[in-house]
Coordinates of C-alpha atoms and ligand atoms in Angstrom, one line a residue:
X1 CA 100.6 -134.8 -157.1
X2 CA 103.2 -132.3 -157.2
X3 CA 101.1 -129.8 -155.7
X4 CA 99.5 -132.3 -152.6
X5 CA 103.7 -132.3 -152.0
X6 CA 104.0 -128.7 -151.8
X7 CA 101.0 -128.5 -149.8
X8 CA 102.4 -131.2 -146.9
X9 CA 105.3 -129.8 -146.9
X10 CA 104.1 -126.0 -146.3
X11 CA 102.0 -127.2 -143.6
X12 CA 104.7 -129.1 -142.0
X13 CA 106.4 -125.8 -142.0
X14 CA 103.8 -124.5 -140.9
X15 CA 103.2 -126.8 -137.7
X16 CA 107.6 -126.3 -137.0
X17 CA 106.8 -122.6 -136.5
X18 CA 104.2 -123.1 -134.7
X19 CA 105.9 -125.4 -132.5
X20 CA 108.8 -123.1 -132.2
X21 CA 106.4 -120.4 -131.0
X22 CA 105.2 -122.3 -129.1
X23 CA 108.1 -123.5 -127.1
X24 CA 110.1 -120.3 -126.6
X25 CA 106.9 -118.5 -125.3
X26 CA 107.3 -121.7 -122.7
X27 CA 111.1 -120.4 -121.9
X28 CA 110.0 -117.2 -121.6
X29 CA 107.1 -117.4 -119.1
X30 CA 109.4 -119.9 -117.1
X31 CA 108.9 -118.7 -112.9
X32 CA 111.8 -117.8 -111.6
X33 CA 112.5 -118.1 -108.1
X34 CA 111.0 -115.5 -105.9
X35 CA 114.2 -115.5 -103.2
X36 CA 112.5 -112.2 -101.1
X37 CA 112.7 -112.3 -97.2
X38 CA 109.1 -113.9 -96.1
X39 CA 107.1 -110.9 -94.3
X40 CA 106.0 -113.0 -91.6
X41 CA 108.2 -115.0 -89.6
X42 CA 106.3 -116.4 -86.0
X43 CA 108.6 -117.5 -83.2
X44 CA 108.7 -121.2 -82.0
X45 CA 107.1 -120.0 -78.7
X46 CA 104.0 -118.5 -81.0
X47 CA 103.9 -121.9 -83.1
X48 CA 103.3 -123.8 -79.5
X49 CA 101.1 -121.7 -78.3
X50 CA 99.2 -122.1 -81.2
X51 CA 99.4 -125.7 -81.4
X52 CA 98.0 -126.0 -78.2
X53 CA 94.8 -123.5 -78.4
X54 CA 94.1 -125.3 -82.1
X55 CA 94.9 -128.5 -79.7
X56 CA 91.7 -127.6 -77.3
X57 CA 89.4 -126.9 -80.2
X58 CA 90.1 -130.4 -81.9
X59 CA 89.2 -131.8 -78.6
X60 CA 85.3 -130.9 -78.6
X61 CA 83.8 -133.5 -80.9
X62 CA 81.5 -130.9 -82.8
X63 CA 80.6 -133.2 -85.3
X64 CA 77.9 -132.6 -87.7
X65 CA 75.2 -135.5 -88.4
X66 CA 72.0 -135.0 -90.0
X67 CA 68.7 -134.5 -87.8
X68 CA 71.0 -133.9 -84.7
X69 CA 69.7 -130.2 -83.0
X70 CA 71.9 -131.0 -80.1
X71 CA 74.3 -128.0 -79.9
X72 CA 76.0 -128.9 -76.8
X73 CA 79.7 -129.8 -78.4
X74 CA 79.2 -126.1 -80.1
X75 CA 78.3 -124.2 -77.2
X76 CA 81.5 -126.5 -75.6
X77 CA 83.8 -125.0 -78.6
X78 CA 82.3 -121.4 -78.2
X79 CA 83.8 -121.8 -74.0
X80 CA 87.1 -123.0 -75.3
X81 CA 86.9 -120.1 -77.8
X82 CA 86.0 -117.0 -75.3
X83 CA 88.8 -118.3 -73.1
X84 CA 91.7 -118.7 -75.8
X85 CA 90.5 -115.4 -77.8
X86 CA 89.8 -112.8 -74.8
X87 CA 90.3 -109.8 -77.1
X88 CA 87.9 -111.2 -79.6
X89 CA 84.7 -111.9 -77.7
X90 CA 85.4 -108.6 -75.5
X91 CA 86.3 -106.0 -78.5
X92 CA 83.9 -107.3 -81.1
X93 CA 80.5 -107.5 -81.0
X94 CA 79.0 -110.9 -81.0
X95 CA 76.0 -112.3 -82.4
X96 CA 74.9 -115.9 -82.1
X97 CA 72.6 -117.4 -83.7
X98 CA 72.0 -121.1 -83.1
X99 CA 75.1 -121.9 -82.4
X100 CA 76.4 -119.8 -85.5
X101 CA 78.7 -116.6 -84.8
X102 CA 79.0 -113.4 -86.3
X103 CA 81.3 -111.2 -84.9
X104 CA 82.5 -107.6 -85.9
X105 CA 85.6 -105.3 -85.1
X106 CA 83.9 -101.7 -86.3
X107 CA 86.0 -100.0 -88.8
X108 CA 87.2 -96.3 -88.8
X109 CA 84.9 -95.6 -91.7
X110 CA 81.1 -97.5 -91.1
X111 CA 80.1 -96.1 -94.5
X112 CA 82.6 -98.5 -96.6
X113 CA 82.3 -102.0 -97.0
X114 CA 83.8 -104.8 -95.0
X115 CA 85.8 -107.9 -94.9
X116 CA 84.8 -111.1 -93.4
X117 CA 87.0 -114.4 -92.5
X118 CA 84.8 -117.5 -92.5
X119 CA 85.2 -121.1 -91.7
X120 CA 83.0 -123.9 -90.3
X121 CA 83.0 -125.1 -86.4
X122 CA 81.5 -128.6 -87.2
X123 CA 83.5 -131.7 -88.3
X124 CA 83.1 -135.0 -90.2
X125 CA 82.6 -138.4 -88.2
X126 CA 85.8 -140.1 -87.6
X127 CA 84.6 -143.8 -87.4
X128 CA 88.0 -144.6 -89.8
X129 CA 89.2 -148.1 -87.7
X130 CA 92.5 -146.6 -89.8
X131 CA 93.2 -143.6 -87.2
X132 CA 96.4 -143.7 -85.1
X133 CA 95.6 -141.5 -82.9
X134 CA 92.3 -140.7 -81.2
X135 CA 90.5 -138.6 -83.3
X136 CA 89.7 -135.4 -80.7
X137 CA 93.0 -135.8 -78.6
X138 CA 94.0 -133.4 -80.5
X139 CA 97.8 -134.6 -79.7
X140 CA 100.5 -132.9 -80.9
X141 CA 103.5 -134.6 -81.9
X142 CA 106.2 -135.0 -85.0
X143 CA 105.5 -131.2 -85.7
X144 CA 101.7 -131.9 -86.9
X145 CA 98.6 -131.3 -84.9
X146 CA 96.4 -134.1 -85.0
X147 CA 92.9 -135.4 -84.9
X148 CA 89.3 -134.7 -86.7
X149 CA 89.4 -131.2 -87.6
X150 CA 92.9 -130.4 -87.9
X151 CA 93.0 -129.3 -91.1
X152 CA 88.8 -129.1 -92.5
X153 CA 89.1 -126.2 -90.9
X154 CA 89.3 -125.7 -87.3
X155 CA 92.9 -124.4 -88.2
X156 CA 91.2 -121.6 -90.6
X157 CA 88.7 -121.0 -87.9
X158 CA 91.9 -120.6 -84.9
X159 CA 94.0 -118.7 -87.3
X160 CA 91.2 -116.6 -88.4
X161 CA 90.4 -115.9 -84.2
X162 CA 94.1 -115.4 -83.5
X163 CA 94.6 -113.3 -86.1
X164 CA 92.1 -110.9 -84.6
X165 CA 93.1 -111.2 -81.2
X166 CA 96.6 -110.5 -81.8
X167 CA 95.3 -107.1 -84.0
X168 CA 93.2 -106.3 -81.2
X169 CA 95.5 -106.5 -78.8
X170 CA 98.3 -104.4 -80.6
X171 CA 95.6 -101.9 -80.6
X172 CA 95.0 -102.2 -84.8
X173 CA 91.3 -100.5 -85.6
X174 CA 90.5 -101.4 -89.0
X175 CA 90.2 -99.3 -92.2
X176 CA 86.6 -100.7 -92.6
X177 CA 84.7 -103.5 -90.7
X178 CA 85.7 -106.8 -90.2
X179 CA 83.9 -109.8 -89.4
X180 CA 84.7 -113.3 -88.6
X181 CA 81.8 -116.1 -89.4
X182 CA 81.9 -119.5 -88.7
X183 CA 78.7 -121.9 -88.9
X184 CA 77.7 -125.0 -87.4
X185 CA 76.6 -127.6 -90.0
X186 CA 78.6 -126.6 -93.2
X187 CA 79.3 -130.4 -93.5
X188 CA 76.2 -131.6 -93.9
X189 CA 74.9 -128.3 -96.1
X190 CA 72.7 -126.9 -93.2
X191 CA 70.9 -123.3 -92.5
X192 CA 73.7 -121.6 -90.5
X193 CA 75.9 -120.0 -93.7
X194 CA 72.3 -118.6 -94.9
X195 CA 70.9 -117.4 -91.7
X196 CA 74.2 -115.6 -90.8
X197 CA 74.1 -114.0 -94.5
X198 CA 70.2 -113.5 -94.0
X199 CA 71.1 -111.2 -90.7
X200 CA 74.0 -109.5 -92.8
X201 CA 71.9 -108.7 -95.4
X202 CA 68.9 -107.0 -93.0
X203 CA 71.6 -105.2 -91.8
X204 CA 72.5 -103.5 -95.0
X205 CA 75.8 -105.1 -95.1
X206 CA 77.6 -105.5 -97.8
X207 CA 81.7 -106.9 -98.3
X208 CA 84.3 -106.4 -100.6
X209 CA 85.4 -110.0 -99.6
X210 CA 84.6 -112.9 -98.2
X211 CA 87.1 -115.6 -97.7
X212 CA 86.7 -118.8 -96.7
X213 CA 88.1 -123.1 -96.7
X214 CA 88.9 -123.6 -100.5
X215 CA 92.3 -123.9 -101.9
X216 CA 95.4 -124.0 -99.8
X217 CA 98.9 -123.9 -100.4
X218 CA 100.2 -127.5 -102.3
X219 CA 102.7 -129.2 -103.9
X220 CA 102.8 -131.1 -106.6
X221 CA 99.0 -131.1 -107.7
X222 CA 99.8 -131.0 -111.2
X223 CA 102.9 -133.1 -113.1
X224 CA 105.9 -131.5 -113.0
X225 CA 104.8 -128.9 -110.5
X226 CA 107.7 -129.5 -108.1
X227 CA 107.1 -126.5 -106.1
X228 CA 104.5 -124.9 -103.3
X229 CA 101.5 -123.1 -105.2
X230 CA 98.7 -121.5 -103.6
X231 CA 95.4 -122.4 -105.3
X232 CA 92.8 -119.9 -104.9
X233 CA 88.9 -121.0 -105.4
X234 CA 87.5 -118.5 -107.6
X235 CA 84.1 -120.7 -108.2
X236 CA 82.2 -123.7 -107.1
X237 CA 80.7 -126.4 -109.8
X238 CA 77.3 -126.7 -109.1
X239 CA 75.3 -129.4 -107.6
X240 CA 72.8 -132.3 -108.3
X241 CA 70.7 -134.8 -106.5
X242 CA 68.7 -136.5 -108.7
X243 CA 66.8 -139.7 -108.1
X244 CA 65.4 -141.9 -111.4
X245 CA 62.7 -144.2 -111.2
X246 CA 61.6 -146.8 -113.1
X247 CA 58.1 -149.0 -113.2
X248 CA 57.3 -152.5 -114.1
X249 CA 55.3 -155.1 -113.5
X250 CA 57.1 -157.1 -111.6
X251 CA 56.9 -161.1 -111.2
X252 CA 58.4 -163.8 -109.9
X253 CA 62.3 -164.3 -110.5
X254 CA 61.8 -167.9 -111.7
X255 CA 60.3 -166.7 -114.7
X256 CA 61.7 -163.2 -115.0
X257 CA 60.0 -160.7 -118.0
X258 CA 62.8 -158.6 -120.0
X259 CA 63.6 -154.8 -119.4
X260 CA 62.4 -155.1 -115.2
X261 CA 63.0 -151.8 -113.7
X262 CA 66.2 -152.5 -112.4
X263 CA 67.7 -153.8 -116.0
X264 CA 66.5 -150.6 -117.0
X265 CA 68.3 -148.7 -114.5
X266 CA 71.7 -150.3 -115.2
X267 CA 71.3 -149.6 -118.9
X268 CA 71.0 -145.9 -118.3
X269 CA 73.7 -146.0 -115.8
X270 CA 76.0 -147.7 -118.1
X271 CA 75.3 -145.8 -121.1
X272 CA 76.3 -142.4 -119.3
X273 CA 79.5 -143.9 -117.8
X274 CA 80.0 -145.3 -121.5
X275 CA 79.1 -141.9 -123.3
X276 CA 80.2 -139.9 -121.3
X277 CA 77.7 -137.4 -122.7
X278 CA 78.4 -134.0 -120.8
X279 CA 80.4 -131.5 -123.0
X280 CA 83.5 -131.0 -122.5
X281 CA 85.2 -127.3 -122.5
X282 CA 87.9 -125.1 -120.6
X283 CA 85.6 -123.0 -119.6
X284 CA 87.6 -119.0 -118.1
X285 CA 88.0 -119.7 -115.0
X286 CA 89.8 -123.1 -116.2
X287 CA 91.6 -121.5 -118.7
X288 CA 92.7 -119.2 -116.4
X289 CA 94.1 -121.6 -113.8
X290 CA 95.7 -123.4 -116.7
X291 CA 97.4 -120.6 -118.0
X292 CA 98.5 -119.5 -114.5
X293 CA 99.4 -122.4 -114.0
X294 CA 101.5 -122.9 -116.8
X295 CA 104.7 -121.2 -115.7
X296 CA 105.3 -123.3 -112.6
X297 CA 105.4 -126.6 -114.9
X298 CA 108.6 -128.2 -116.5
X299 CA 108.6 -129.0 -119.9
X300 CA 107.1 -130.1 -122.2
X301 CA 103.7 -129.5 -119.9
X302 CA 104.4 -126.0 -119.7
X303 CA 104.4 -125.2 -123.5
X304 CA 100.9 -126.9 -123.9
X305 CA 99.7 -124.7 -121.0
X306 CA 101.4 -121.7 -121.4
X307 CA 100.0 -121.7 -125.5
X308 CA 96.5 -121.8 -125.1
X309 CA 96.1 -120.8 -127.9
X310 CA 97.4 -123.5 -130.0
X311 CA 96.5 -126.1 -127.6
X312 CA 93.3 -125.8 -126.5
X313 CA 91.0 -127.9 -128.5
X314 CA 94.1 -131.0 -128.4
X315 CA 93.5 -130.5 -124.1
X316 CA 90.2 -130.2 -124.4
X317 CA 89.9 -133.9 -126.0
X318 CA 92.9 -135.0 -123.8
X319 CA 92.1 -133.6 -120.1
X320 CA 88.4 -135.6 -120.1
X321 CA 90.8 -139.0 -120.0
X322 CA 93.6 -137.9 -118.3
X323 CA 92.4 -138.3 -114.5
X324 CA 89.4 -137.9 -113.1
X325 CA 89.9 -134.4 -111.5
X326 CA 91.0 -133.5 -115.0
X327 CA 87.8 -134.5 -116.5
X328 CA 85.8 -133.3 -113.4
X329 CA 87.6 -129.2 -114.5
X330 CA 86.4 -129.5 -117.8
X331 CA 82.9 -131.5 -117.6
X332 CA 79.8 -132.4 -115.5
X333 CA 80.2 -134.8 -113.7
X334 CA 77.9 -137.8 -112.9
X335 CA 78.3 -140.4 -110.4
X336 CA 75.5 -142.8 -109.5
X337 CA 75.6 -142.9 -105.3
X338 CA 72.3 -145.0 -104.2
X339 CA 70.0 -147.7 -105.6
X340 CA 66.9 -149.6 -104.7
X341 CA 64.8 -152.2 -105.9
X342 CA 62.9 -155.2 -104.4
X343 CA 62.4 -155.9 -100.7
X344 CA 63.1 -159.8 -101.3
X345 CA 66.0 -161.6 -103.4
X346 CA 63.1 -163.9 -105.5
X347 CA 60.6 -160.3 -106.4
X348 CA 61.3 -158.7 -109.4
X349 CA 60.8 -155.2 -108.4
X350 CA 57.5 -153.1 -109.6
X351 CA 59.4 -150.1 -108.8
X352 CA 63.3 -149.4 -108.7
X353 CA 64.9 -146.2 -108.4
X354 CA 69.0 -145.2 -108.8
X355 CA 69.9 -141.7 -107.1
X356 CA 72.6 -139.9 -109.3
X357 CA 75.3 -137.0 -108.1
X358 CA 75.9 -134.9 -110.5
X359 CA 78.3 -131.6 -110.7
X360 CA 77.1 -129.0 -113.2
X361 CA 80.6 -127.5 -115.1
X362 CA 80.3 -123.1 -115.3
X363 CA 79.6 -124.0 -118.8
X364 CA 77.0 -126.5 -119.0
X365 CA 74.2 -125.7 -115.8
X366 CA 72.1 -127.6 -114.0
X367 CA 69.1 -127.6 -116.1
X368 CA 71.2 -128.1 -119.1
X369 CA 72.9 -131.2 -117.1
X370 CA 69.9 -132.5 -116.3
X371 CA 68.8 -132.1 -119.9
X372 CA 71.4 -134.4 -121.1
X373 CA 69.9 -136.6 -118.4
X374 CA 66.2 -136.3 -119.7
X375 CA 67.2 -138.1 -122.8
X376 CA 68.8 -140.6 -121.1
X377 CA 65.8 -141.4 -118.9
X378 CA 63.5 -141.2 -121.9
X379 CA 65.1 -144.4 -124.3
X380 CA 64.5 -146.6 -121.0
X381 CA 60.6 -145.2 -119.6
X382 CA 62.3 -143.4 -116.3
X383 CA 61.4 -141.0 -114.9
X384 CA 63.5 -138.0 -113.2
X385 CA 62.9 -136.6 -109.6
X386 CA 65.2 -133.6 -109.2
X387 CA 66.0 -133.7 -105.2
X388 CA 68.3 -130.9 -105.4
X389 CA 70.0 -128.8 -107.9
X390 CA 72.2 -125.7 -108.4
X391 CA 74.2 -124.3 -111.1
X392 CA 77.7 -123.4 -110.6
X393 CA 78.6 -120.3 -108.4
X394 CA 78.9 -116.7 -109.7
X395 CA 83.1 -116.4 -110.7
X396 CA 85.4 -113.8 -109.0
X397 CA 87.0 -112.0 -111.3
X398 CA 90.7 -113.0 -110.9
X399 CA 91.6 -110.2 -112.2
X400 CA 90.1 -107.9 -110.0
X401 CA 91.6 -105.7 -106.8
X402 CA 90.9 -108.3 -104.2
X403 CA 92.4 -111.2 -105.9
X404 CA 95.2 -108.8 -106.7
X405 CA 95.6 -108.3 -103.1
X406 CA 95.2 -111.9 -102.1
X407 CA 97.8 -112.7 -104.5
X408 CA 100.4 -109.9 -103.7
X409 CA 99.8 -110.7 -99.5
X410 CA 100.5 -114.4 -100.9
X411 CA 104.0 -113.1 -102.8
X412 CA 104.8 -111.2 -99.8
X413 CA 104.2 -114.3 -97.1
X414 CA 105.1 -117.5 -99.2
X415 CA 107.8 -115.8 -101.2
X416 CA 108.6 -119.4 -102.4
X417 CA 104.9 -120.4 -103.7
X418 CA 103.4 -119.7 -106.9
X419 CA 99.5 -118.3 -107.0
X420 CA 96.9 -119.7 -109.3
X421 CA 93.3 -119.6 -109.0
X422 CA 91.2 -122.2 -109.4
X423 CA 87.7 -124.2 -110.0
X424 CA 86.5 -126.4 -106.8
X425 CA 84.9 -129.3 -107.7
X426 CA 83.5 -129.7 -104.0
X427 CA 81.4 -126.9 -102.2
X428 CA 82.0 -124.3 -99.5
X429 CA 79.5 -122.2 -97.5
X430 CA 81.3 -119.4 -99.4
X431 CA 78.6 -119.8 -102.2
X432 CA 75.7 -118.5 -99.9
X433 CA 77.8 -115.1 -99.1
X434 CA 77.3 -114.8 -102.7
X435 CA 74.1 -112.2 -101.9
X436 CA 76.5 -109.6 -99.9
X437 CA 80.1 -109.7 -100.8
X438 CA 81.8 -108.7 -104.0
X439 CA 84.5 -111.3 -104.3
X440 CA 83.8 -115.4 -102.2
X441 CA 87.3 -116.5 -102.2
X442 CA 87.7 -120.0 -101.2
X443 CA 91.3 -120.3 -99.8
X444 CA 92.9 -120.7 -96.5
X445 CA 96.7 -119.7 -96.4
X446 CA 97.8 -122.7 -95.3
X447 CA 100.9 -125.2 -96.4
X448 CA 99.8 -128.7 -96.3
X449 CA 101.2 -132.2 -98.3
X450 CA 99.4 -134.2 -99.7
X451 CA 99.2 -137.1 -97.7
X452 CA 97.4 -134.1 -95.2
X453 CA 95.5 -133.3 -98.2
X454 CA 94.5 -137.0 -98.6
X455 CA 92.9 -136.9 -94.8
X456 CA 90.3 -134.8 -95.3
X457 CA 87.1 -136.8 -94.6
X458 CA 89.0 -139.5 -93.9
X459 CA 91.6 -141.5 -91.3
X460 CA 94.7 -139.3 -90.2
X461 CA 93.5 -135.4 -90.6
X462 CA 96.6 -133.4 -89.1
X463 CA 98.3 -130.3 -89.9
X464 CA 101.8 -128.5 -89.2
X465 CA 102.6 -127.0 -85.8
X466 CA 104.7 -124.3 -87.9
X467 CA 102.2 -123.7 -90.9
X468 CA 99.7 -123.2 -88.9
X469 CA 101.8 -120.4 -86.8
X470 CA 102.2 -119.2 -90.6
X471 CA 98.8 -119.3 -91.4
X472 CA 98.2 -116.9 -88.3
X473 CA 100.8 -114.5 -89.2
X474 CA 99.0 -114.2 -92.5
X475 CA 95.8 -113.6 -91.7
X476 CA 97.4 -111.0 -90.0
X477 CA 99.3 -109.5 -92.7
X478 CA 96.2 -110.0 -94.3
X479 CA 93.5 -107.8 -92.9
X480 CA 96.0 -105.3 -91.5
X481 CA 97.2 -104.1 -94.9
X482 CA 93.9 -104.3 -96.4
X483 CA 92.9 -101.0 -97.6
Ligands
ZN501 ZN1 85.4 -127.9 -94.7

């Protein structure tokens, strides 16, 4: 008994050191204000300018819809484009294809590799009966730009152009190439992103970086984080269409046999949403943004963060029921999106069928996912048709030279923002650039609040007259001190 006393009471001491540890690590990696001059400061001419040429883009209704080959609203945008960005269309050489453009300022040295700016022309629908404003007036007013577009990314796309044609125009020739990219149909995951990657790669070229839509500059995504922070995508989770079937022999509903198709169905449904069966981890790249992120918390959040170390098995049982973008970082996600059954209320179906999302984690892929399915499927009869599926994307190493420069151009511009990098649980066309750049980094330098955050895909979508003059400026900054 004695020694069960002795033993408590060491491990209690144990845990206080631990703890203490712990917490002065968390004083120590505290961030402390970065108070430096911003290098890029536009004019409130340049930020009206800009408001108006985004303004004219957010006007053509490009949207994207499924089956649609009518490019007319693209080859609209493209007009828009060649008259707002002179420089660009004149100076770099062009290359369409379907509506998708590829276009390339030479570099002083052809032999090295280049850079390329990417971002989507098409847009969601905006049937919302929630907007108030038309979606493609493209109105500008309380200091936002507004309409479908605004943000998901017509303001990467402008900012990317008018970054160029200011450089271009100033006479800058770039170190190595530089492209800009920008499909049609990233919305509804069409060919454009592969066939412009499919022409780079016949071409024999190759990219230290490709940056596209991703992260952005926030505030307040995580608790306590009062200030701005720049999240950089450094992955993509994977992706999963998978449809499950189930047979039976169906009847009449008066006198309705047990386990029909559709009871089946729910059963399996439910049990994953009870189970929760995917494994949970913090995988690197979510230990990473973790970590990074830890500095820029208050306290108490930023000792479990900033310690790793000790915490890491506690947050890994905590984060799965914390929210569900916490879960969604450190599991695969499942989500079941579309069902079917009978054609008539009073026919017990002889075939049903559910069709489940899914979003493979970096450390569980698809086929393992779909594994954990299999089982699943098997204790009710179903059976598994796999429309679609992908593992997550290859990881940029965070910390690698081009995420170093992203992050020190980020220092240098958002003095006031901190920089983390981070896994997206959605997908970019970034992924397909995969087969000729180095480094897919899925962030556009852009302020934004939430509530503009909240918009995308949805009623409202606006963004800053000013941070989108900022976003310019960067871009800018960007590719002109890139070595
Ligand atoms: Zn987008």
């Amino acid at each position: 008994m004695k020694y069960v006393g002795i033993v408590l009471l060491c491990l209690l001491g144990l845990l206080v050191v631990l703890i203490a540890i712990a917490a002065l690590k968390a004083v120590k990696i505290k961030a402390k204000p970065n108070t430096n001059t911003p290098a890029i400061n536009p004019t409130k001419q340049e930020a009206d300018d800009y408001a108006a040429k985004l303004s004219e883009m957010i006007k053509v209704p490009t949207i994207s819809l499924r089956g649609n080959t009518d490019l007319s609203q693209f080859y609209k945008l493209h007009e828009v484009m060649r008259k707002n960005f002179p420089n660009v269309f004149e100076k770099m050489e062009c290359t369409e294809i379907e509506g998708n453009l590829l276009l390339r300022l030479p570099g002083k040295d052809p032999k090295r590799n280049g850079i390329l700016l990417m971002g989507h022309q098409d847009v969601v629908t905006a049937d919302e009966p929630t907007w108030e404003k038309d979606p493609f007036s493209g109105e500008i007013s309380g200091g936002n730009i507004h309409g479908r577009g605004a943000m998901d990314c017509k303001s990467t796309v402008f900012s990317e152009f008018q970054a160029l044609e200011e450089l271009i125009a100033e006479g800058f020739e770039p170190p190595c190439d530089v492209y800009l990219a920008t499909a049609v149909d990233e919305e509804i995951s069409g060919g454009g992103a592969p066939m412009l990657v499919d022409y780079l790669k016949s071409n024999g070229v190759h990219l230290d970086v490709a940056m596209d839509e991703g992260g952005a500059i926030l505030k307040g995504q995580l608790p306590t984080m009062d200030g701005w922070c720049a999240a950089i995508g450094i992955l993509e989770k994977g992706y999963i269409d998978v449809k499950i079937k189930a047979k039976g022999k169906g009847g009449h509903s008066s006198t309705p046999p047990k386990n029909t198709p559709l009871t089946r169905l729910s059963k399996f449904v439910a049990d994953i949403e009870n189970d929760q069966p995917f494994k949970a981890e913090i995988s690197a790249p979510v230990y990473a943004m973790l970590d990074q992120a830890a500095p820029y918390l208050g306290f108490p959040l930023r000792m479990v963060l900033g310690n790793m170390w000790l915490f890491k098995g506690l947050l890994t049982k905590v984060l799965p029921v914390v929210s569900p973008m916490c879960n969604a970082f450190v599991k695969t996600t499942f989500a079941c999106t579309m069902a079917g059954g009978s054609q008539t209320p009073n026919v017990v179906p002889t075939e049903a069928y559910v069709v489940c999302n899914l979003r493979p984690s970096p450390h569980q892929n698809a086929e393992a996912s779909l594994a954990v399915l299999q089982k699943y499927a098997d204790k009710y009869d179903l059976e598994l048709e796999v429309i679609h599926a992908r593992s997550a994307s290859n990881c940029v190493d965070y910390n690698g030279e081009e995420f170093g420069y992203l992050k020190k151009c980020l220092n240098e511009c958002y003095p006031d923002a901190g920089v983390i990098p981070y896994l997206m649980t959605g997908g970019t066309d970034c992924r397909h650039y995969e087969a000729v750049a180095d480094n897919c980094l899925r962030f556009c330098p852009i302020k934004m609040s939430n509530e503009q955050l909240a918009a995308m895909h949805a009623a409202n979508e606006s963004i800053g007259v000013d941070e989108v003059a900022h976003c310019v400026k960067f871009y800018k900054h960007y590719i002109k001190n890139h070595k």
